[in-house]
Amino acid sequence: MNDGASTMPSIEVAILPLRNSVLFPASVVPVNVGRSRSVRLIEMCSESERPTVGVIAQKKSETEDPSFDETHSMGTLARVLKVIRLSSGNYSVVLQGLGRIRIVEPIQLDPYMKARVLRIPEATARGIEIEALSEHLRTAARRLSDLLPNQNRESSTSLDNVQDAGALADLVASNLPVSNSAKQEVLEALDVRSRLRKVHDLVDRQGEVYRVKKEISTMVSEEMSRSQREYLLRQQMKTIKRELGEASDDEDEIEQFREKIASLDIPSEAERAARKELKRMSSMSSASAEYQVARNYVEWISDLPWKKSTPDRLDVGEARRVLDEDHHGLERPKKRILEYIAVRKLRSDVRGPLLCFVGPPGVGKTSLGRSIARTTGREFVRVSLGGVQDEAEIRGHRRTYVGAFPGRIISGLKRAGSRNPVMLLDEVDKLGTDYRGDPASALLEVLDPEQNSEFVDHYIDVAFDLSQVMFIATANRKDTIPAPLLDRMELIELPGYTIEEKHAIAQQFLIPKQLSEHGMTPERLEFPDEGVNFIVDQYTHEAGVRSLERRIASVCRSVAVRIAEGEDDVHVIADPPRVEKILGPPKSTKQEAERSPRAGLAIGLAWTEAGADLMLVESSRMKGTGKIHLTGQMGDVMKESVHAAFTYIRARSDKLGLAPDFLSKIDVHVHLPQGSVPKDGPSAGIAVFVSLASMLTRLRVRPDVAMTGEVTLRGAILRVGGVKEKCLAARRAGIRTVLVPKLNEPDLDEVPEEVLRGIEIKLVSRIDQVLALVLEDPVAVQTTGTAIPA
């Protein structure tokens, strides 16, 4: 269709982009101008008489400085009627639409937008169809004006004054509360029939929307009126009973609960359950036990955060700052937390993972959970699961039992006061089980995102949505976590800290914290680097930093006593002599005296709940008849390691220079010191073999070598776990060389660089490689023929 634009000459005009509105021809609207380009344009217009500008709507309202590609090509030529300066760089401009225009050629973006445009003349249309469409549009617009709140009556009466069909459509569209995209479609409809139909559809759709809103509003108003009527009747009844002397505190309490339930935004099922209990309470004496049971139930229902939540703070940069501020090191957990926040920022409906921090005590598992809550802006609540054996501790007790109470999950939500807290499930590896049920199985429903949206606590007996809770678990060891729970967890291991990391943690976190808690300042008590290193090296040999913090606190208390006794000008420098005077002689756990080079003594590395530690293996021989004695609280797995190593030696006795009947005249005793401590695990095979071979060949073992690995009857060395923790323990104990199975070579990537610089790692795949690396006299090793073939 020829719109006549080709016969019109093009003109150059300044372009004013509108962010949140569309200007129609013949409309007069005020517009606030504050963007730099638009301000320069308006200041230019204020210097002209009767200036005109091209008004174009942006495609996206959030675009701050749009280009021509980010605006629509069709807009309205407008006259600037009035310019009002509101403040510096902020104007209010009154625009009058003159006619449609189309951009044909952009000219400039700065200092303000300018383009060459074509003026599009308004098409004229006559006929019965146009008149019918116009009349229908007037009627629909009047009906809509009766439904719209705060509708301007002048716009309704002006419908009769507009005779042109195209202008009528523009007038109605400009006053409709619809999106800018819908108004832009009307502006671009050059055919009058099409324009009338578009506007008529918009009016009908808005009319239907407001009719439904009015019906809903009427229903809500009737419901509120009924509630207000019930409230007034209850108040009148209360007043009458008070005048008659029949009022009671119980009724006041029930009424308070009823008002509280009515004011809360809780699910209808929970509200019905609470009102049912209130009705029962009204017919019972407050002295009865049933009354107190019902009262406690209603109180729990009213105190739970059914729909109360805290907004998530999903700023990755801020999260990184908070995590670095709260924790030194722990790069892998920090990285995983930042990934979680980044994903939640991109997609808010994603189901949160169940992170499980596994590591020895004192490495920062619980404090990481607090940092996650602080980072995301959520509430934090800790639920201790250590020693829990009753399933009701998770699911809650049924109210038919005496002393019934909700489970720990619902109780934690009440303490948090929010339905989306960070909930730390502490020590999931210490869950128990007995005749009262399996709490680990009960936790499956809590932690499974497919089920926990309708978790039912037996006490509350109403479904509660746990899908918004971010669950985090902690454990000291992975192998004791129930397998179904372990399958649903993403494990993040925190093996422990190096000496350098402990020093940094003490200076950055522990010392300032303890000084503050003991009311002191660095001017009163100073911890130099050598003093901190002395405490770390001589008084703490754990994987975490709890013992380190206790030692620092002991030094602070010693100085606090002097200050409290009235000493003036107290300034203590906690250097090594001062620390030793306060803490006493160092209680070294490196067992230097036991690690003198001698035959029959080998140093193994064992994984424990506290990280890892040295495990001495002692072997001795005596006259006898070939018996083997095992002591030191060995478990079944470790006993099997001793028998496997001994069988390997007996099968290759000639290669070790032993007589074929060497066992007929001696007994062998294998002992693990600290006999009161149970020991078990599949990693002592190498140490047992070295101890036995050294004792039988009378060759001494180097005291600076530790080893880990399991042995088969064929002489192969198997892969073991906890390599990182064992390397940390060896470094703390002053070991120089560590023997690690060749199959564990990939695990060395997780060992910190500073630890690898302090020890030498030897990878072994066969048992015949071991003795040459650990015995003190390599020449003697060769002369005894210990190069044992496979």
PDB file of C-alpha atoms in Angstrom, residues 46 64 96 98 142 230 277 283 321 410 467 517 594 671 701 710 748 775:
ATOM      1  CA  SER A  46      15.282  26.061  24.700  1.00  0.00           C
ATOM      2  CA  GLU A  64      21.068   3.896  29.138  1.00  0.00           C
ATOM      3  CA  GLN A  96       2.822  17.886  21.497  1.00  0.00           C
ATOM      4  CA  LEU A  98       2.316  16.464  15.314  1.00  0.00           C
ATOM      5  CA  ARG A 142     -16.364   4.196  27.791  1.00  0.00           C
ATOM      6  CA  GLU A 230     -16.713 -12.122  63.568  1.00  0.00           C
ATOM      7  CA  GLU A 277      -6.974 -26.980  68.155  1.00  0.00           C
ATOM      8  CA  SER A 283     -13.923 -26.349  75.633  1.00  0.00           C
ATOM      9  CA  ARG A 321      35.807 -10.748  49.774  1.00  0.00           C
ATOM     10  CA  ILE A 410      11.580 -27.911  62.183  1.00  0.00           C
ATOM     11  CA  SER A 467      13.179 -26.845  49.116  1.00  0.00           C
ATOM     12  CA  GLU A 517      38.203 -11.528  73.955  1.00  0.00           C
ATOM     13  CA  GLU A 594      61.544 -43.638  69.596  1.00  0.00           C
ATOM     14  CA  HIS A 671      53.403 -54.343  68.402  1.00  0.00           C
ATOM     15  CA  VAL A 701      65.621 -48.509  59.291  1.00  0.00           C
ATOM     16  CA  GLU A 710      49.040 -51.981  51.376  1.00  0.00           C
ATOM     17  CA  LEU A 748      49.841 -35.633  44.950  1.00  0.00           C
ATOM     18  CA  LEU A 775      67.241 -49.232  55.251  1.00  0.00           C
TER      19      LEU A 775
END
